[in-house]
Short mmCIF file of C-alpha atoms (C1' of nucleotides) in Angstrom, two decimals:
data_model
loop_
_atom_site.label_atom_id
_atom_site.label_comp_id
_atom_site.label_asym_id
_atom_site.label_seq_id
_atom_site.Cartn_x
_atom_site.Cartn_y
_atom_site.Cartn_z
CA MET A 14 0.00 0.00 0.00
CA ALA A 15 1.21 3.48 -0.83
CA SER A 16 1.76 5.21 2.48
CA ALA A 17 3.46 8.50 1.61
CA ASP A 18 0.30 10.46 2.37
CA TRP A 19 -0.39 8.95 5.75
CA THR A 20 0.15 10.47 9.16
CA PRO A 21 2.81 8.98 11.44
CA TRP A 22 1.74 6.19 13.79
CA ARG A 23 0.33 7.40 17.09
CA PRO A 24 -0.95 5.58 20.17
CA LEU A 25 -4.73 5.41 20.42
CA ARG A 26 -4.70 5.20 24.22
CA LEU A 27 -7.72 3.01 24.74
CA ALA A 28 -9.06 2.68 28.27
CA GLU A 29 -8.26 -1.01 27.99
CA ASP A 30 -5.58 -2.52 25.76
CA VAL A 31 -6.49 -4.95 23.01
CA PRO A 32 -4.07 -7.83 22.44
CA ALA A 33 -3.13 -8.54 18.83
CA SER A 34 -5.10 -11.78 18.73
CA THR A 35 -8.23 -10.09 20.06
CA LEU A 36 -7.81 -7.24 17.59
CA ALA A 37 -7.66 -9.75 14.77
CA GLU A 38 -10.85 -11.40 15.97
CA GLN A 39 -12.59 -8.06 16.28
CA LEU A 40 -11.66 -6.86 12.82
CA ASP A 41 -11.83 -10.17 10.97
CA GLY A 42 -14.20 -12.28 13.06
CA GLY A 43 -17.54 -11.64 11.44
CA GLN A 44 -18.59 -8.35 13.03
CA THR A 45 -17.37 -6.25 10.13
CA PHE A 46 -16.19 -7.30 6.69
CA ARG A 47 -14.14 -4.25 5.79
CA TRP A 48 -10.67 -4.79 7.32
CA SER A 49 -7.70 -6.66 5.98
CA ARG A 50 -4.31 -7.48 7.40
CA GLU A 51 -1.23 -6.35 5.54
CA ALA A 52 1.89 -8.48 5.32
CA ASP A 53 3.51 -6.58 8.20
CA GLY A 54 0.58 -7.22 10.55
CA THR A 55 -1.02 -3.82 10.08
CA TRP A 56 -4.81 -3.72 9.74
CA VAL A 57 -6.30 -1.37 7.14
CA GLY A 58 -9.98 -0.75 6.79
CA VAL A 59 -12.83 1.60 6.04
CA PHE A 60 -15.80 2.42 8.24
CA GLY A 61 -18.24 5.10 7.19
CA ARG A 62 -16.08 7.46 5.14
CA THR A 63 -13.10 6.93 7.38
CA LEU A 64 -10.03 5.11 6.10
CA ALA A 65 -7.66 4.06 8.88
CA ALA A 66 -4.85 1.70 9.84
CA LEU A 67 -4.28 -0.03 13.18
CA ARG A 68 -1.43 -2.05 14.63
CA PRO A 69 -0.43 -3.35 18.04
CA GLY A 70 2.43 -1.35 19.50
CA PRO A 71 4.58 -1.30 22.62
CA LEU A 72 2.29 1.27 24.24
CA GLY A 73 -0.92 -0.39 23.09
CA LEU A 74 -2.89 0.02 19.91
CA GLU A 75 -1.49 2.52 17.37
CA TRP A 76 -3.30 4.22 14.53
CA ARG A 77 -2.71 6.32 11.47
CA GLY A 78 -4.84 7.80 8.73
CA PRO A 79 -4.62 9.77 5.52
CA LYS A 80 -3.05 13.20 6.03
CA GLY A 81 -5.70 15.88 6.17
CA ALA A 82 -8.43 13.58 7.49
CA THR A 83 -8.82 15.32 10.81
CA GLU A 84 -11.42 13.09 12.38
CA THR A 85 -9.76 9.73 11.97
CA GLU A 86 -8.67 9.42 15.58
CA SER A 87 -12.00 10.41 17.10
CA ALA A 88 -13.83 8.12 14.67
CA LEU A 89 -11.57 5.24 15.66
CA ARG A 90 -12.02 5.92 19.33
CA HIS A 91 -15.78 5.78 18.97
CA TYR A 92 -15.63 2.70 16.73
CA LEU A 93 -13.46 0.80 19.21
CA ASP A 94 -15.30 1.83 22.38
CA ALA A 95 -12.21 3.69 23.58
CA ASP A 96 -13.77 4.99 26.76
CA GLY A 97 -14.41 1.48 27.99
CA SER A 98 -18.19 1.41 28.42
CA GLN A 99 -18.24 -2.22 27.33
CA ALA A 100 -15.52 -3.16 29.81
CA ARG A 101 -18.02 -2.66 32.62
CA LEU A 102 -20.68 -4.62 30.78
CA SER A 103 -18.26 -7.46 30.17
CA GLU A 104 -17.31 -7.50 33.83
CA ALA A 105 -21.00 -7.70 34.75
CA LEU A 106 -21.63 -10.77 32.59
CA PRO A 107 -22.22 -13.99 34.57
CA TRP A 108 -18.76 -15.39 33.83
CA ARG A 109 -18.06 -16.15 37.48
CA SER A 110 -20.84 -18.73 37.58
CA ASP A 111 -20.56 -19.84 33.95
CA PRO A 112 -17.33 -21.72 33.14
CA VAL A 113 -18.08 -21.77 29.41
CA LEU A 114 -18.44 -18.02 29.21
CA CYS A 115 -15.48 -17.66 31.54
CA SER A 116 -13.14 -19.55 29.23
CA ALA A 117 -14.51 -17.94 26.08
CA ARG A 118 -14.07 -14.52 27.64
CA ALA A 119 -10.54 -15.37 28.73
CA ALA A 120 -9.69 -16.52 25.21
CA PHE A 121 -10.47 -13.06 23.80
CA PRO A 122 -9.59 -10.49 26.45
CA GLY A 123 -10.81 -7.05 25.53
CA LEU A 124 -13.11 -8.26 22.78
CA ARG A 125 -15.75 -5.62 22.14
CA ILE A 126 -18.73 -5.06 19.89
CA LEU A 127 -17.59 -2.60 17.23
CA ARG A 128 -19.77 0.49 17.08
CA GLN A 129 -20.51 0.36 13.39
CA ASP A 130 -22.62 2.53 11.17
CA PRO A 131 -26.17 1.14 10.69
CA HIS A 132 -25.60 1.38 6.95
CA GLU A 133 -22.44 -0.71 7.08
CA ALA A 134 -23.99 -3.34 9.32
CA LEU A 135 -27.09 -3.65 7.16
CA ILE A 136 -25.18 -4.04 3.90
CA GLY A 137 -22.74 -6.52 5.40
CA PHE A 138 -25.37 -8.76 6.93
CA LEU A 139 -27.68 -8.55 3.91
CA CYS A 140 -24.84 -10.35 2.17
CA SER A 141 -24.26 -12.83 4.96
CA SER A 142 -26.96 -15.46 4.56
CA ASN A 143 -25.64 -18.91 3.80
CA LYS A 144 -22.11 -17.60 3.20
CA ARG A 145 -18.76 -17.90 4.93
CA ILE A 146 -17.18 -14.84 6.42
CA LEU A 147 -14.40 -14.85 3.83
CA GLN A 148 -16.93 -14.86 1.00
CA ILE A 149 -18.96 -12.07 2.60
CA ARG A 150 -15.81 -9.97 2.65
CA VAL A 151 -15.29 -10.57 -1.06
CA MET A 152 -18.88 -9.51 -1.85
CA VAL A 153 -18.75 -6.37 0.28
CA ALA A 154 -15.36 -5.39 -1.11
CA ALA A 155 -16.66 -5.76 -4.64
CA LEU A 156 -19.72 -3.63 -3.83
CA ALA A 157 -17.51 -0.88 -2.45
CA GLU A 158 -15.07 -0.96 -5.34
CA LYS A 159 -17.69 -0.96 -8.07
CA LEU A 160 -20.35 1.29 -6.55
CA GLY A 161 -18.87 3.15 -3.59
CA LEU A 162 -17.45 6.64 -3.20
CA PRO A 163 -13.69 6.59 -3.87
CA LEU A 164 -11.51 7.48 -0.89
CA SER A 165 -7.73 7.78 -0.99
CA ASP A 166 -5.26 5.07 -1.99
CA GLY A 167 -7.85 3.14 -3.99
CA PHE A 168 -10.14 2.48 -1.06
CA HIS A 169 -13.89 3.06 -1.31
CA ALA A 170 -16.78 3.74 1.00
CA LEU A 171 -19.76 1.41 0.81
CA PRO A 172 -22.35 2.27 -1.85
CA THR A 173 -25.34 4.42 -0.95
CA TRP A 174 -28.85 3.00 -1.28
CA ALA A 175 -29.30 5.24 -4.30
CA ALA A 176 -26.27 3.69 -5.97
CA LEU A 177 -27.47 0.19 -5.14
CA ALA A 178 -31.01 0.88 -6.37
CA LYS A 179 -29.84 2.04 -9.77
CA ALA A 180 -26.90 -0.33 -10.25
CA ASP A 181 -26.94 -2.54 -13.34
CA ASP A 182 -27.84 -6.16 -12.78
CA ALA A 183 -24.58 -7.05 -14.46
CA VAL A 184 -22.62 -5.02 -11.92
CA LEU A 185 -24.36 -6.63 -8.98
CA ARG A 186 -23.89 -10.05 -10.53
CA ALA A 187 -20.19 -9.36 -10.82
CA CYS A 188 -20.09 -8.93 -7.03
CA SER A 189 -20.84 -12.66 -6.52
CA LEU A 190 -23.96 -11.80 -4.55
CA GLY A 191 -26.11 -14.57 -5.97
CA TYR A 192 -29.70 -14.33 -4.79
CA ARG A 193 -28.63 -11.71 -2.23
CA ALA A 194 -28.54 -9.12 -5.02
CA ALA A 195 -32.34 -8.99 -4.83
CA TYR A 196 -32.11 -8.42 -1.07
CA LEU A 197 -29.82 -5.45 -1.54
CA ARG A 198 -31.86 -4.04 -4.38
CA GLY A 199 -35.16 -4.47 -2.57
CA THR A 200 -33.88 -2.96 0.66
CA ALA A 201 -32.29 -0.11 -1.27
CA GLN A 202 -35.59 0.71 -2.97
CA LYS A 203 -37.46 0.75 0.32
CA LEU A 204 -34.90 2.84 2.20
CA LEU A 205 -34.38 5.24 -0.68
CA ALA A 206 -37.82 6.64 0.08
CA ARG A 207 -36.79 7.04 3.69
CA PRO A 208 -33.50 8.97 3.79
CA ARG A 209 -33.59 9.45 7.58
CA TRP A 210 -34.18 5.76 8.25
CA ALA A 211 -31.11 5.31 10.43
CA GLU A 212 -32.06 8.14 12.75
CA GLU A 213 -35.66 6.99 12.90
CA PHE A 214 -34.62 3.44 13.68
CA ALA A 215 -32.11 4.61 16.28
CA GLY A 216 -34.93 6.24 18.25
CA MET A 217 -36.95 3.06 18.53
CA ALA A 218 -37.15 0.55 21.35
CA THR A 219 -35.17 -2.55 20.45
CA LYS A 220 -38.25 -4.68 19.83
CA ASP A 221 -39.68 -2.12 17.42
CA LEU A 222 -36.28 -1.73 15.80
CA LEU A 223 -36.11 -5.47 15.15
CA ASP A 224 -39.62 -5.48 13.67
CA GLU A 225 -38.78 -2.53 11.45
CA LEU A 226 -35.58 -4.16 10.24
CA GLN A 227 -37.37 -7.42 9.51
CA SER A 228 -39.80 -5.62 7.24
CA LEU A 229 -36.90 -5.15 4.82
CA PRO A 230 -36.32 -7.78 2.13
CA GLY A 231 -33.50 -10.13 3.06
CA VAL A 232 -33.70 -9.28 6.74
CA GLY A 233 -34.95 -12.08 8.98
CA PRO A 234 -34.54 -12.59 12.72
CA LYS A 235 -30.81 -13.27 12.64
CA VAL A 236 -29.78 -10.45 10.32
CA ALA A 237 -32.01 -8.03 12.23
CA ALA A 238 -30.37 -9.06 15.48
CA CYS A 239 -26.92 -8.50 13.99
CA VAL A 240 -27.82 -5.07 12.63
CA ALA A 241 -29.35 -4.09 15.97
CA LEU A 242 -26.24 -5.29 17.81
CA PHE A 243 -23.45 -4.08 15.53
CA GLY A 244 -25.13 -1.14 13.81
CA PHE A 245 -27.34 0.28 16.55
CA GLY A 246 -25.36 -0.65 19.63
CA ARG A 247 -28.15 -2.75 21.13
CA LEU A 248 -25.92 -4.85 23.35
CA GLU A 249 -28.87 -6.88 24.60
CA SER A 250 -29.54 -8.23 21.11
CA PHE A 251 -28.58 -11.89 20.82
CA PRO A 252 -28.08 -13.13 17.25
CA VAL A 253 -28.45 -16.88 16.89
CA ASP A 254 -26.50 -18.21 13.94
CA THR A 255 -25.12 -21.65 13.16
CA TRP A 256 -22.10 -21.13 15.43
CA VAL A 257 -24.18 -20.00 18.38
CA VAL A 258 -26.57 -22.90 17.86
CA GLN A 259 -23.60 -25.25 17.97
CA ALA A 260 -22.03 -23.53 20.97
CA LEU A 261 -25.22 -23.58 23.02
CA ALA A 262 -25.99 -27.16 22.02
CA GLU A 263 -22.58 -28.57 22.88
CA ALA A 264 -21.43 -26.44 25.80
CA TYR A 265 -24.78 -25.74 27.40
CA GLY A 266 -26.56 -28.99 26.55
CA LEU A 267 -29.30 -27.22 24.61
CA ARG A 268 -29.54 -29.74 21.81
CA GLY A 269 -32.64 -29.57 19.68
CA TRP A 270 -33.60 -26.06 20.76
CA LYS A 271 -34.93 -23.80 18.05
CA PRO A 272 -33.24 -20.47 17.27
CA ALA A 273 -36.03 -18.42 18.87
CA GLN A 274 -35.76 -20.51 22.04
CA LEU A 275 -32.00 -20.11 22.11
CA GLU A 276 -32.41 -16.37 21.70
CA GLN A 277 -34.74 -16.32 24.68
CA PHE A 278 -32.27 -18.37 26.68
CA GLY A 279 -29.38 -16.09 25.75
CA LYS A 280 -31.18 -12.94 26.81
CA ALA A 281 -32.36 -14.49 30.08
CA HIS A 282 -29.03 -16.06 30.98
CA PHE A 283 -26.62 -13.33 29.89
CA GLY A 284 -28.70 -10.21 30.53
CA GLU A 285 -28.21 -6.65 29.33
CA ALA A 286 -25.01 -7.39 27.41
CA ALA A 287 -26.17 -10.71 25.94
CA GLY A 288 -24.86 -9.63 22.56
CA LEU A 289 -21.36 -9.27 23.94
CA ALA A 290 -21.58 -12.71 25.52
CA GLN A 291 -22.80 -14.01 22.20
CA GLN A 292 -19.68 -12.61 20.54
CA TYR A 293 -17.39 -14.37 23.01
CA LEU A 294 -19.20 -17.67 22.38
CA PHE A 295 -19.29 -17.12 18.64
CA SER A 296 -15.56 -16.40 18.48
CA ALA A 297 -14.66 -19.30 20.73
CA ALA A 298 -16.82 -21.73 18.79
CA ARG A 299 -15.50 -20.57 15.45
CA GLN A 300 -11.90 -20.99 16.58
CA GLY A 301 -12.56 -24.35 18.18
CA ALA A 302 -11.75 -22.90 21.59
CA LEU A 303 -15.08 -23.59 23.20
CA ARG A 304 -14.86 -25.41 26.46
CA PRO A 305 -17.00 -28.53 26.06
CA ALA A 306 -17.99 -28.88 29.70
CA ALA A 307 -21.72 -28.57 30.19
CA VAL A 308 -23.08 -25.78 32.31
CA THR A 309 -25.55 -26.53 35.05
CA LEU A 310 -28.43 -24.20 34.44
CA PRO A 311 -30.76 -22.69 37.01
CA SER A 312 -34.20 -24.29 36.79
CA ALA A 313 -35.69 -20.88 35.98
CA LEU A 314 -33.98 -21.14 32.61
CA ALA A 315 -35.61 -24.39 31.63
CA ARG A 316 -36.53 -24.85 28.02
CA PRO A 317 -39.55 -22.71 27.17
CA LYS A 318 -42.59 -24.56 25.84
CA SER A 319 -43.44 -21.89 23.33
CA ARG A 320 -41.24 -19.43 21.56
CA ARG A 321 -40.97 -15.76 22.44
"C1'" DG B 8 -19.54 -34.78 -8.31
"C1'" DT B 9 -21.14 -33.65 -3.31
"C1'" DC B 10 -21.59 -30.86 0.61
"C1'" DC B 11 -21.69 -26.71 3.13
"C1'" DA B 12 -21.80 -21.70 4.26
"C1'" DG B 13 -22.93 -15.54 10.73
"C1'" DG B 14 -30.40 -17.38 6.56
"C1'" DT B 15 -34.52 -15.83 4.24
"C1'" DA B 16 -38.81 -16.19 1.63
"C1'" DG B 17 -42.60 -18.62 0.11
"C1'" DG B 18 -45.60 -22.34 0.35
"C1'" DA B 19 -47.74 -26.49 2.50
"C1'" DG B 20 -49.63 -28.80 6.40
"C1'" DC C 13 -47.89 -21.09 13.93
"C1'" DT C 14 -44.45 -24.73 12.40
"C1'" DC C 15 -42.03 -27.33 9.15
"C1'" DC C 16 -39.89 -27.79 4.34
"C1'" DT C 17 -37.31 -26.43 0.55
"C1'" DA C 18 -35.23 -23.46 -3.12
"C1'" DC C 19 -32.07 -20.14 -3.49
"C1'" DA C 20 -26.63 -18.31 -6.31
"C1'" DT C 21 -22.05 -18.78 -5.65
"C1'" DG C 22 -17.54 -20.49 -4.44
"C1'" DG C 23 -14.47 -23.35 -1.79
"C1'" DA C 24 -13.17 -27.89 0.41
#
DNA sequence: GTCCAGGTAGGAG
DNA sequence: CTCCTACATGGA
């Protein structure tokens, strides 16, 4: 990457340091699909219209950005929860009485939910159904390159809904979206008529937010939960995907439970930051680091007879 | 060739 | 409401 026009590296001074392995999981573990690791271990990515680079340093995480982009540092600090509000939530999770969560949490110290743009989260997870994380990254990168606003050094922002709504079928097809192209197009057409959608959605109670998201084509319960969690900072949202199903079945003995039941369990067992707990379990399961010992559950959390 | 992937939509029972 | 399946595409 050409780097002549970048600022020098500076420490980001997070309230809590992020080890290199946790940083990698945060940036390349399925929360966002917009970061990539350079050969020297530096991470480069785009969020919103911000292009930035991160790397672990002797004094903690270091950052740099294009010269002249004055808000890179503050954008990064917000994105990475620099003031540590999630540290308290993580501490308050029931890890003391839950050995599975305890080990998953210990495997990824400092892991946080990235505070993404609603737009970024929605586009990313509209592409996510029935796809591996690596393939989602390819799709989202292609969308940005072909339809997004150019930034410096050949990087691009994600496309606007207007750009997606009017994009040629051939262009979308060239992004390897498959049937998800119709999801993006349909959602773009609906949101195009509602330019303040993100602000409107942000003002809603989480339940209403989830309903509103699910009214969009290509958005079901799981994608809505991810957008609420990653894009709207609803830490209580508990997305249930294949990895979480597996983790809860194997480590918590919840075999045969349906996704809606598992979601109910997750919210009841993990509480106000269930989404953060979910991310620990997701990461641990995906890396094969999930402790297989079954958890003894309080009887109050017995399997519900009906969903929701 | 077969199977699977941070699921969803549409239809049948 | 609860199952069941088709869906595009690419990698193992």
